[in-house]
Short mmCIF file of C-alpha atoms in Angstrom, two decimals:
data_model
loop_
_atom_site.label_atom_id
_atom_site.label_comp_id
_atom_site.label_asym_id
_atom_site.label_seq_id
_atom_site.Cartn_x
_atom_site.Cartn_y
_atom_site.Cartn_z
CA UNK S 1 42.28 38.00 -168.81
CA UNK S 2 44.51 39.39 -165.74
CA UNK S 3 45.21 37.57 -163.12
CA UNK S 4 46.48 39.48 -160.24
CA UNK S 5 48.71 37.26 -157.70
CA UNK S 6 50.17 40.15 -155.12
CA UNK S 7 48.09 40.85 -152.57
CA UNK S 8 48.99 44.24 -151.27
CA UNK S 9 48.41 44.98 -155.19
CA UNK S 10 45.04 42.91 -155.56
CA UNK S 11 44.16 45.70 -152.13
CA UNK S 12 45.40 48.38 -154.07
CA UNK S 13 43.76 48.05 -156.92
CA UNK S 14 40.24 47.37 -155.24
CA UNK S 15 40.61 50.44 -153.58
CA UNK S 16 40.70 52.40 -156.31
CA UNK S 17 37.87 50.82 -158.19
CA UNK S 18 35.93 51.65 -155.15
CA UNK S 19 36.57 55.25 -154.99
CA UNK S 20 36.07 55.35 -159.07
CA UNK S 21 32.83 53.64 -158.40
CA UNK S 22 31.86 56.52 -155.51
CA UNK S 23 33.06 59.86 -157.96
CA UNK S 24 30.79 58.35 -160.56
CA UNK S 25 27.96 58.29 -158.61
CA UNK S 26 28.36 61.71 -157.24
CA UNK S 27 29.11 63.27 -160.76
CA UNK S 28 26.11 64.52 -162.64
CA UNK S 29 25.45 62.18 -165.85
CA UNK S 30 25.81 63.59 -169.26
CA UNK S 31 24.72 63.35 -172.51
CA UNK S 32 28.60 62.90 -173.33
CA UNK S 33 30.20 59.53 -174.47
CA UNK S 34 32.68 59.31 -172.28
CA UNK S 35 31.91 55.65 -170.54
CA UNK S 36 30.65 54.64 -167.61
CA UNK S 37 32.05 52.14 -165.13
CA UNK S 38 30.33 49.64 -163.12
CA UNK S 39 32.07 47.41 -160.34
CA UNK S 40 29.94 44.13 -159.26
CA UNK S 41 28.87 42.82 -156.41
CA UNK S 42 31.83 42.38 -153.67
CA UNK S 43 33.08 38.81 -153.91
CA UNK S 44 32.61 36.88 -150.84
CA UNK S 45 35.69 34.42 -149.39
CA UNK S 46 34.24 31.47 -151.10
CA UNK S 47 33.49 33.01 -154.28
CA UNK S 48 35.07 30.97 -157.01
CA UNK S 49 34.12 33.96 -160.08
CA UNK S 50 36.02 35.74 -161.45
CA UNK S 51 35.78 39.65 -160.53
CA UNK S 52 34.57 41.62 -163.84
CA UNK S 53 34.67 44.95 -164.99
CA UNK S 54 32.54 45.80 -167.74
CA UNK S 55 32.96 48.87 -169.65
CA UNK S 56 29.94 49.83 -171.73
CA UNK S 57 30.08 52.22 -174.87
CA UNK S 58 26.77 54.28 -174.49
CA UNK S 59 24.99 54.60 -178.46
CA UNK S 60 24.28 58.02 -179.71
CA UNK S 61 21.13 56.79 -180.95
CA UNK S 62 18.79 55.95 -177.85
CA UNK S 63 16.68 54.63 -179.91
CA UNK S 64 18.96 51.96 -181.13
CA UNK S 65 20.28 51.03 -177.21
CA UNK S 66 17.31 48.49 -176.79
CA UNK S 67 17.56 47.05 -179.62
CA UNK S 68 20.97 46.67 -179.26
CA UNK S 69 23.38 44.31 -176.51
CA UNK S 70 25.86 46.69 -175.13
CA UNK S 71 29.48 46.18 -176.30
CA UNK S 72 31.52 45.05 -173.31
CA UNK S 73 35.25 44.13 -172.53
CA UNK S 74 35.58 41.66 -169.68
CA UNK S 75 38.90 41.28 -167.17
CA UNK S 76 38.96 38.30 -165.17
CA UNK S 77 40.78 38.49 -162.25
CA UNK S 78 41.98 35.39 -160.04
CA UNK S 79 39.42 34.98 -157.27
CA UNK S 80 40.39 36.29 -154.17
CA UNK S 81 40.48 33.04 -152.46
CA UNK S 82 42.84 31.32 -154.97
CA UNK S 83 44.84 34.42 -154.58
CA UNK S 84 45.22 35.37 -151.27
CA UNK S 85 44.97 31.75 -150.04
CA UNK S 86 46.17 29.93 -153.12
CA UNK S 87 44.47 26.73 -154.91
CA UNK S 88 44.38 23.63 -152.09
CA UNK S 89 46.06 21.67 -154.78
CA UNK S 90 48.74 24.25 -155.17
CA UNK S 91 52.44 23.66 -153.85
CA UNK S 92 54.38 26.29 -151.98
CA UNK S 93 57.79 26.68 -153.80
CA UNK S 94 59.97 24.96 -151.00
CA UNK S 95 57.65 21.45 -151.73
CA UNK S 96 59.07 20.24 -154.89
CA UNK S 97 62.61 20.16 -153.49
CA UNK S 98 61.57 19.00 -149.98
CA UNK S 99 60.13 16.28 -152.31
CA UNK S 100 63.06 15.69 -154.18
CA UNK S 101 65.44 15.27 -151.02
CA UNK S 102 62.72 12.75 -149.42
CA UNK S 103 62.80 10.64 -152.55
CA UNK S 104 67.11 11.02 -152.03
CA UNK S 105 66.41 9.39 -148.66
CA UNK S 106 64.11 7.01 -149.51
CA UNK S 107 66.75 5.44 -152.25
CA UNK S 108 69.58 5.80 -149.79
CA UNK S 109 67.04 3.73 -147.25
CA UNK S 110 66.65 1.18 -149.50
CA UNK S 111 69.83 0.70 -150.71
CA UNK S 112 71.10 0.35 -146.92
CA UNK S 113 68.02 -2.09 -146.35
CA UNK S 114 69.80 -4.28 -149.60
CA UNK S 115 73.22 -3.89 -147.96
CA UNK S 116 71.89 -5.60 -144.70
CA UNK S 117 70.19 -8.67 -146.79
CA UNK S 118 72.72 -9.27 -148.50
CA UNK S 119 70.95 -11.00 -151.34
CA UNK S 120 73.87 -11.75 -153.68
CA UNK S 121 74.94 -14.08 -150.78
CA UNK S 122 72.47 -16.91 -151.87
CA UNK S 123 72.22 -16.05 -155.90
CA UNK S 124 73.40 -19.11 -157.79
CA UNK S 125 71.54 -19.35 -161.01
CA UNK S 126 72.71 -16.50 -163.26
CA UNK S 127 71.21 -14.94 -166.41
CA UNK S 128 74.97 -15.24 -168.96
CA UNK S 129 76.92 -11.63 -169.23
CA UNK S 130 76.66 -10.53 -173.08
CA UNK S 131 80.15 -10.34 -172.57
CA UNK S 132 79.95 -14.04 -172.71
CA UNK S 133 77.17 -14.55 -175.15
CA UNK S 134 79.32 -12.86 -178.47
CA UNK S 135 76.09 -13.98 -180.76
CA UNK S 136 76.33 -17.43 -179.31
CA UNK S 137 72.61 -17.84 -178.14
CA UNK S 138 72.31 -22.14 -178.57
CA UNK S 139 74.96 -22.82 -176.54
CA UNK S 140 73.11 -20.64 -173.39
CA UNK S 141 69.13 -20.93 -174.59
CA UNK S 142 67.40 -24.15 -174.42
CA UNK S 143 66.56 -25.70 -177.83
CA UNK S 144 64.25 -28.13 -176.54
CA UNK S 145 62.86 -28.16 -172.87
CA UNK S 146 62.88 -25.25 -170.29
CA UNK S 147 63.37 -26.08 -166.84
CA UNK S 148 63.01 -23.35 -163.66
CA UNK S 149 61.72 -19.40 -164.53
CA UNK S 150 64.29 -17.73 -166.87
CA UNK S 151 62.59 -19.77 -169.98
CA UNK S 152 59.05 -20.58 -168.84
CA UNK S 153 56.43 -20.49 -171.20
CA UNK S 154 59.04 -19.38 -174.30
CA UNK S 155 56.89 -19.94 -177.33
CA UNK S 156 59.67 -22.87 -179.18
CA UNK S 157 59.60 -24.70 -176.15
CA UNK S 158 55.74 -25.06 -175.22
CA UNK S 159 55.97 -28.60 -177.01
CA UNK S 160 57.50 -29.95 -174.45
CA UNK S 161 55.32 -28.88 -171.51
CA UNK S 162 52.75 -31.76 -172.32
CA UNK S 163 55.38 -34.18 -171.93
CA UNK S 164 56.33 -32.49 -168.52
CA UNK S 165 52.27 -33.08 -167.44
CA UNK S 166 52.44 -36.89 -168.47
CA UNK S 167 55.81 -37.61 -166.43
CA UNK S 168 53.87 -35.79 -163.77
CA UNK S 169 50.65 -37.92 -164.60
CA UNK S 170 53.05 -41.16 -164.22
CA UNK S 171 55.04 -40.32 -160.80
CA UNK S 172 50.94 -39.56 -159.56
CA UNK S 173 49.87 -42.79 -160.54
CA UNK S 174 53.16 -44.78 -159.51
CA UNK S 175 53.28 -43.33 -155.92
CA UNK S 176 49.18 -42.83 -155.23
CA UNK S 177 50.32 -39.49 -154.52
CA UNK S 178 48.14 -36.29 -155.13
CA UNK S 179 49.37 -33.39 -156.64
CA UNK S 180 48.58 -30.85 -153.61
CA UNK S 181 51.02 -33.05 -151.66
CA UNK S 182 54.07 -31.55 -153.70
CA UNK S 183 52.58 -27.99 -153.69
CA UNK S 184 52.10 -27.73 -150.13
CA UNK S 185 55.92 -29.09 -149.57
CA UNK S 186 56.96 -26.21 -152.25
CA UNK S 187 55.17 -23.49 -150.80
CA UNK S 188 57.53 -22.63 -148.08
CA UNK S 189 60.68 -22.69 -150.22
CA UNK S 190 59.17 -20.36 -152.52
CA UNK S 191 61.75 -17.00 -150.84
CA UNK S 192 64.78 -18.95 -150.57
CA UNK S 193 64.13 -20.07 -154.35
CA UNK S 194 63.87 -16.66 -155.48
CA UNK S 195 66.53 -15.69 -153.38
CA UNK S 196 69.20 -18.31 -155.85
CA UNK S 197 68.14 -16.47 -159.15
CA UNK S 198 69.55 -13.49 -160.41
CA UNK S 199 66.97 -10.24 -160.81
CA UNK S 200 63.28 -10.32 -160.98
CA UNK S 201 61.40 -13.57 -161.13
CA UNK S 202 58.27 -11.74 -163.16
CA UNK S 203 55.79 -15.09 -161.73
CA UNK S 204 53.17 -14.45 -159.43
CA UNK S 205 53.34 -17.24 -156.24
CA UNK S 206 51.20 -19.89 -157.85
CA UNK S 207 52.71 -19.54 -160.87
CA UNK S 208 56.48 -19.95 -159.53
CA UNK S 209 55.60 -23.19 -157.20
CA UNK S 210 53.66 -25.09 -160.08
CA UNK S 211 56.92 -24.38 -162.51
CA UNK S 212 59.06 -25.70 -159.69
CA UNK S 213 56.71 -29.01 -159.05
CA UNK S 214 56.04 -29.64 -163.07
CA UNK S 215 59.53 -29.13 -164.42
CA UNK S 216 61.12 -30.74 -160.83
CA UNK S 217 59.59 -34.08 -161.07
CA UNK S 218 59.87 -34.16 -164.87
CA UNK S 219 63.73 -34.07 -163.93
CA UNK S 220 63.45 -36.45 -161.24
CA UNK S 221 61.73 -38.97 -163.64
CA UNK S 222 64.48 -38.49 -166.23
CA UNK S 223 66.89 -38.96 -163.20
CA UNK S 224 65.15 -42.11 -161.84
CA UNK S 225 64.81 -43.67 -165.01
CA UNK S 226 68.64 -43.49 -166.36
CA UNK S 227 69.63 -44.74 -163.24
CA UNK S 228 67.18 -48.14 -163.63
CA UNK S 229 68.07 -51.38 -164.79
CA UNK S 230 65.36 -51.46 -167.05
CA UNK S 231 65.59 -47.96 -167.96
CA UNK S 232 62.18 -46.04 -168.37
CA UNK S 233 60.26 -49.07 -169.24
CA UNK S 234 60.60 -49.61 -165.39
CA UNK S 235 58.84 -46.48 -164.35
CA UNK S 236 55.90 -47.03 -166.47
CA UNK S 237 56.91 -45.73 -170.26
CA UNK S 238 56.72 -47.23 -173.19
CA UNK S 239 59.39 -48.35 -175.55
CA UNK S 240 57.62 -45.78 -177.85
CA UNK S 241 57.73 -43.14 -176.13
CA UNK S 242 58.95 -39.94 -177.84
CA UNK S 243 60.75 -38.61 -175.14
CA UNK S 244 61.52 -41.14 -172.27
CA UNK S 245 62.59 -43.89 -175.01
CA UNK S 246 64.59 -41.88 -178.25
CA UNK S 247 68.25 -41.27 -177.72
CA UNK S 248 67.85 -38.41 -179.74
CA UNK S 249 65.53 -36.34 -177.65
CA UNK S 250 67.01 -37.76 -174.43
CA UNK S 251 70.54 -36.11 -175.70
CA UNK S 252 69.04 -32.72 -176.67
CA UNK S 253 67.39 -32.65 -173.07
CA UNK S 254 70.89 -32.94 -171.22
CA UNK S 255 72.43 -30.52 -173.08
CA UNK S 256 69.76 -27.92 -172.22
CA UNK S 257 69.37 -29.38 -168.43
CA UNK S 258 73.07 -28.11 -168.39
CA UNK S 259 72.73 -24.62 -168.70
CA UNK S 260 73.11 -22.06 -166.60
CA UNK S 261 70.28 -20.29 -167.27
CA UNK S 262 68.07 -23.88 -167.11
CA UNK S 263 68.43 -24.67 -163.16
CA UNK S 264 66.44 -25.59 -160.38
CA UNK S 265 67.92 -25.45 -156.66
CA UNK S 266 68.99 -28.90 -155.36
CA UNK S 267 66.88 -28.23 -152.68
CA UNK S 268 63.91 -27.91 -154.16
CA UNK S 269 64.61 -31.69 -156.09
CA UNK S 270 65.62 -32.75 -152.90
CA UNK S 271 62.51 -32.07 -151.51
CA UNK S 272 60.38 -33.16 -154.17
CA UNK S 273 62.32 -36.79 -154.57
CA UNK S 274 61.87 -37.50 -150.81
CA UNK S 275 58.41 -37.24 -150.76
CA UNK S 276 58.03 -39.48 -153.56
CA UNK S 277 60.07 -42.39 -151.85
CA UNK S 278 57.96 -41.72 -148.49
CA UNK S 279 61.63 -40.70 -147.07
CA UNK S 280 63.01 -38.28 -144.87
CA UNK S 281 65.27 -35.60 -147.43
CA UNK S 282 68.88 -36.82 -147.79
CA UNK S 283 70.57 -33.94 -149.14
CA UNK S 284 73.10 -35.54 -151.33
CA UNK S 285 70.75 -38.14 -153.17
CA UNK S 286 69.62 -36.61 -156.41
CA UNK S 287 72.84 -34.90 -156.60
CA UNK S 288 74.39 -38.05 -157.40
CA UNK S 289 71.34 -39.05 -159.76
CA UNK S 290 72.50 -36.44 -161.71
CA UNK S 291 76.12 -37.58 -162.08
CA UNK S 292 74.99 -40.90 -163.58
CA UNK S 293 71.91 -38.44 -165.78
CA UNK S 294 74.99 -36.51 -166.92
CA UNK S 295 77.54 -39.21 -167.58
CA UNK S 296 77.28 -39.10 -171.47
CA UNK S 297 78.32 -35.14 -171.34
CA UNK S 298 81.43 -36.37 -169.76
CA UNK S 299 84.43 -35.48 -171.79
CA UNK S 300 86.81 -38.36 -171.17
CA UNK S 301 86.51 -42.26 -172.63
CA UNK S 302 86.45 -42.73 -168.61
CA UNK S 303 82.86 -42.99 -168.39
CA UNK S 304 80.86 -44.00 -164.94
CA UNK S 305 81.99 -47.18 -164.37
CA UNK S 306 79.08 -50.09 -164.15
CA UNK S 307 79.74 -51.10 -160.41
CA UNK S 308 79.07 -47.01 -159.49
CA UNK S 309 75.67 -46.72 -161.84
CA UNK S 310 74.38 -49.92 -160.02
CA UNK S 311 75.70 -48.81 -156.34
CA UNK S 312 73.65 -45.55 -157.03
CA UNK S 313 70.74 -47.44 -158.15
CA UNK S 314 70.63 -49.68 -155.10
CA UNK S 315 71.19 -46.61 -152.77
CA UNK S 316 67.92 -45.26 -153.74
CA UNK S 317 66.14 -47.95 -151.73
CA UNK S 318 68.85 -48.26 -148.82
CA UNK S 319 70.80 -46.39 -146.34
CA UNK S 320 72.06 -42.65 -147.19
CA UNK S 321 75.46 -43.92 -146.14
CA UNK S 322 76.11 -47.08 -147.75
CA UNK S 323 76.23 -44.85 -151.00
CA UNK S 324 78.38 -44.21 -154.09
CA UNK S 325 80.39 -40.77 -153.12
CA UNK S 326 82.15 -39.06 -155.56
CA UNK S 327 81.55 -35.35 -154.28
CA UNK S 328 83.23 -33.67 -151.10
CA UNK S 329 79.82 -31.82 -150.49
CA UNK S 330 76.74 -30.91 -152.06
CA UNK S 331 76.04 -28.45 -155.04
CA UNK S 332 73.78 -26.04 -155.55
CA UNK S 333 72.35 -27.59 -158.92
CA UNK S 334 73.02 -29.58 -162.01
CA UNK S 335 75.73 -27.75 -163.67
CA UNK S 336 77.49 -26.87 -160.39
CA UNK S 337 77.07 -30.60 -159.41
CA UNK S 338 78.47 -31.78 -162.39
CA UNK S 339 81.11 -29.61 -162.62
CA UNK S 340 82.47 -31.05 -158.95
CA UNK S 341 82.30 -34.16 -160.01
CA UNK S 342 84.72 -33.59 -163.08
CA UNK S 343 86.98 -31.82 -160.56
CA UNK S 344 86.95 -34.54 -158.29
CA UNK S 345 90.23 -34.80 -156.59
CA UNK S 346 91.37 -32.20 -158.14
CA UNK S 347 94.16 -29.32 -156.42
CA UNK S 348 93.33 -28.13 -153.33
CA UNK S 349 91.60 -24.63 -154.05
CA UNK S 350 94.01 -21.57 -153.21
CA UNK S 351 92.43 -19.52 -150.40
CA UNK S 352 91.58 -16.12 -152.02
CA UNK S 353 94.15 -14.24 -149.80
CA UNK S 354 97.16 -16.43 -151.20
CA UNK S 355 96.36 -15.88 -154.60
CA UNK S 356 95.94 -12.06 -154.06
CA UNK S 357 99.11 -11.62 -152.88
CA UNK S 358 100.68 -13.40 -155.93
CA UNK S 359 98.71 -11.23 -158.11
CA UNK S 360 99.83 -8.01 -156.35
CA UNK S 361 103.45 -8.96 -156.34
CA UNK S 362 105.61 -5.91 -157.51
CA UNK S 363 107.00 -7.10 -160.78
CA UNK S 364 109.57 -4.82 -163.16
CA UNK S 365 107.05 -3.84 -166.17
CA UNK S 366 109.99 -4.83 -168.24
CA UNK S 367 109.10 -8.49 -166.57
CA UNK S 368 105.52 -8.00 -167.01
CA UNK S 369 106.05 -7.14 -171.39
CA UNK S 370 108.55 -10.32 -171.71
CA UNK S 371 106.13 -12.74 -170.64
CA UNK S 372 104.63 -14.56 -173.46
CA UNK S 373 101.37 -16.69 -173.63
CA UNK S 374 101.83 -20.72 -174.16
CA UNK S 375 102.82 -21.60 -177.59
CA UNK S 376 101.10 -23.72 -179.86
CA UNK S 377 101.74 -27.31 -180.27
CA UNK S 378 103.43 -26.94 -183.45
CA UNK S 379 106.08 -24.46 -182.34
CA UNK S 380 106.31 -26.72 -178.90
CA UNK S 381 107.52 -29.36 -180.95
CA UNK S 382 110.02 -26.98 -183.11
CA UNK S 383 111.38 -26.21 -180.06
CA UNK S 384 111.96 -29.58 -178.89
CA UNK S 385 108.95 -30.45 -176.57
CA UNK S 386 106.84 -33.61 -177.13
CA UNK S 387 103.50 -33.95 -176.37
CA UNK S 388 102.16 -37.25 -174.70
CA UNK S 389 98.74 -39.01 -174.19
CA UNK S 390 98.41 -39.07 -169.99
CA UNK S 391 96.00 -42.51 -169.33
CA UNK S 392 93.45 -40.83 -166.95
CA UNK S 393 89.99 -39.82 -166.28
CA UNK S 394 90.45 -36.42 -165.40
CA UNK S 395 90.80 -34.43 -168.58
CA UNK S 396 92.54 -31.41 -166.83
CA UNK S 397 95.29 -33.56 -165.50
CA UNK S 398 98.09 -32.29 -167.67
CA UNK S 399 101.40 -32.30 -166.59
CA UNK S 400 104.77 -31.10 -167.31
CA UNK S 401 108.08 -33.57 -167.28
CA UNK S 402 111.36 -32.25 -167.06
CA UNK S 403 112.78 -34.20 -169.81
CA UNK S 404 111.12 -32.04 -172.22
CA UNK S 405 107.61 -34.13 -172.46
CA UNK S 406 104.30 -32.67 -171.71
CA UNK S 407 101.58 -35.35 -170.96
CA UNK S 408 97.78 -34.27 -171.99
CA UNK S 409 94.93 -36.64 -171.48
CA UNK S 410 92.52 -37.40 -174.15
CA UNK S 411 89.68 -35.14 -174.30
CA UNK S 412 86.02 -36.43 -176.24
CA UNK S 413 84.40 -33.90 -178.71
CA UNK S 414 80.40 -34.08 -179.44
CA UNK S 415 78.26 -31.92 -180.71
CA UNK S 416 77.41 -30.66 -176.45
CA UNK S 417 81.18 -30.09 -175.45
CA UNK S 418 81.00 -26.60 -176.80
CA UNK S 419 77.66 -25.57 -174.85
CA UNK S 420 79.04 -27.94 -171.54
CA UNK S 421 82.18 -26.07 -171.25
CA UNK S 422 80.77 -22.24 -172.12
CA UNK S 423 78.31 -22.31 -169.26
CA UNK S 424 80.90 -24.22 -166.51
CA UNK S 425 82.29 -20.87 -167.47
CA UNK S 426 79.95 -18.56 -167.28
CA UNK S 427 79.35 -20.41 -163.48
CA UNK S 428 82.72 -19.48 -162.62
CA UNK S 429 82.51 -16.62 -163.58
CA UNK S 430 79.82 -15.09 -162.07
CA UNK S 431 79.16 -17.33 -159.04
CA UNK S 432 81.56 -15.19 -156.26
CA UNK S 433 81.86 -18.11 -154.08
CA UNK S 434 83.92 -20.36 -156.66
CA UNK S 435 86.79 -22.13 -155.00
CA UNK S 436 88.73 -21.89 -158.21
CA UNK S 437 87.99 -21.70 -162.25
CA UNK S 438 89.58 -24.58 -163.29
CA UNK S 439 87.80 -25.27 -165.92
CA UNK S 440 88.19 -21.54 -167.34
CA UNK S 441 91.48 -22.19 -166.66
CA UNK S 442 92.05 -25.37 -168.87
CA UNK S 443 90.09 -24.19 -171.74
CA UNK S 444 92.77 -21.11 -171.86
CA UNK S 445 95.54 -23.21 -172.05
CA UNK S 446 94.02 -25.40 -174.12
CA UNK S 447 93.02 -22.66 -176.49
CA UNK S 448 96.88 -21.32 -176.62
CA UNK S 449 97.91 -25.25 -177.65
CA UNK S 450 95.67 -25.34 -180.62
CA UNK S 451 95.83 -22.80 -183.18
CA UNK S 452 95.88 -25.19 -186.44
CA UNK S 453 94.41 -28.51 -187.36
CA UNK S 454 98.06 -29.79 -187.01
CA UNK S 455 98.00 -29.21 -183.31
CA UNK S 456 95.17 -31.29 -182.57
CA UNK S 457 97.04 -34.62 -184.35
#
């Protein structure tokens, strides 16, 4: 097959064929065996056939030539059409890179588009680095309960979705409530929720706003009932109940309601706990739920004190501002809620310009190579230095006498402090509007103090 794609040639060589065609007719015919060449039919414009030439081998024996198919050798050419004109599904050679800069401008387009959004502005639930991971999966994945998108519908913790459907089943029944009331109030946050996570929430709109109303008010009731007098029993549970009424479960769920990666927005509680009390939304309210939720993760022998658990109680049913304040303003969930309230009146955050310009200070290298890292506890006392037990509830208040003592408040170790402090981290870390990363910054020193089990004594 030849396929002819010039066409001054394709002219050419029809031409030619042509005047073949006319000295064969005009030539006597002979007995010889030289062959004779036939030309078809012209092709018209829309013929899509190929143009043949068939050379046939004439048999010395007449006799034989109807018994016989003639032998022939067939040359496609490229229709004339597809030729001349080219296939309509063809590209001209200047369309794949006109196509390749338009796709260049499309990315830059969209990349400008992001720039003007701004959507890091509003993340604050973050998926943990692996940086910070380092094989260390329990103490960032849920064990037990999943709460928001990042671990919906995870295979280990389906178990617990039934118990989400019967606190939901409960607050129904308690308030007379239906259920469309909640997703209707839902339904407009659903952008500005998406908007707080980090990357892709892979849930279709229904899907997103029932995970929000399940796993919110399954929250709220663990919120509402820690906070009663009467505890659960109060709400409507029994003292058998595997979840609401066993210490056991009820400490596994804080844990994983502390994660990072196991958040719902404030707002969206907020929303959901004011329509249950047939009250306009206090921001500010559940945050402060949470506190009391929370207290047992607290790492000092300070705990909530009882006058504070019952104010909190009693401000659920009375003015916004007769209540229990221990935050300077609102979080944006759990962990970062909880995390305030440890700092609580702590230092004054350094505006980011100050501490800049400390870090940029022109210091000799030679400086820079002298300075060591804080010494163990062990060697601190070699050198003279005695370590003291400071009497407060704020485990980061450690300070520094000049008579050679350093003063250290007690700290409380369960089985939760190692997954609590990891993802306060993490927060820090990755949230970009973080005043300051205390708590990164006391588990550094900390870690420089203890090196040996002597340290800790």
């Amino acid at each position: 097959m030849v396929a002819v794609f010039n066409k001054d040639l394709l002219s050419w060589y029809l031409i030619t064929l042509k005047l073949r065609e006319t000295v064969d007719q005009n030539l006597p015919k002979s007995g010889s065996s030289s062959p004779s060449h036939t030309i078809p039919a012209p092709l018209s414009q829309n013929a899509t056939h190929p143009l043949t030439i068939a050379e046939s081998h004439e048999n010395p024996n007449p006799a034989s030539n109807s018994n016989q198919d003639a032998k022939q050798t067939l040359v496609e050419i490229e229709p004339v059409t597809n030729i001349i004109h080219g296939p309509i599904s063809q590209t001209t050679s200047t369309e794949p890179h006109d196509s390749w800069i338009t796709s260049i401008q499309q990315r830059l387009h969209e990349a400008r588009e992001t720039e003007t959004k701004n959507p890091w502005a509003k993340l604050s639930i973050y998926h943990i680095p692996e940086t910070l991971r380092e094989g260390d999966e329990k103490s960032f994945v849920p064990q037990m309960v999943s709460i928001g998108p990042f671990h919906h519908g995870k295979e280990k913790l389906r178990e617990m979705e039934q118990h989400k459907w019967r606190a939901m089943h409960r607050m129904l029944h308690r308030t007379g409530h239906e259920i469309d009331r909640y997703i209707n109030a839902i339904r407009p946050l659903e952008e500005r929720v998406r908007s707080c996570y980090e990357g892709h929430i892979p849930m279709q709109s229904h899907e997103l706003i029932l995970c929000l109303v399940l796993d919110g008010t399954f929250v709220l009731e663990l919120f509402r009932g820690a906070t009663s007098r009467n505890g659960f029993t109060e709400l409507g549970y029994s003292h058998h109940d595997p979840v609401f009424a066993t210490r056991c479960a009820m400490h596994s769920i804080q844990r994983d309601m502390i994660m990072l990666e196991n958040q719902i927005p404030l707002f969206v509680l907020d929303r959901l706990f004011a329509i249950q009390l047939d009250q306009k939304e206090h921001a500010g309210l559940v945050a402060r739920l949470a506190i009391c939720f929370f207290d047992p993760l607290m790492p000092t022998d300070e705990p909530l004190k009882r006058r504070d658990r019952e104010r909190i109680e009693s401000s659920i049913h009375k003015s916004i501002n007769s209540m229990f304040d221990p935050l300077s303003e609102a979080g944006s969930h759990c962990l970062d809620v909880f995390r305030r309230s440890l700092l609580r009146n702590g230092p004054k955050p350094m505006p980011p310009r100050v501490w800049l310009r400390r870090l940029s200070r022109n210091r000799p290298v030679a400086d820079k190579r002298r300075q060591q890292f804080i010494h163990c506890v062990s060697e601190l006392q070699d050198a003279g230095i005695t370590c003291r037990r400071k009497i407060t509830d704020k485990f980061w208040d450690i300070s520094f006498e000049s008579r050679g003592v350093l003063r250290i408040p007690r700290i409380l170790i369960h089985d939760g402090t190692k997954s609590l402090f990891l993802n306060m981290i993490a927060f820090e870390q990755c949230h970009p509007d973080m005043a300051n990363n205390m708590i990164t910054s006391y588990v550094i020193f900390m870690d420089n103090l203890i090196n040996t089990e002597k340290d800790v004594r």
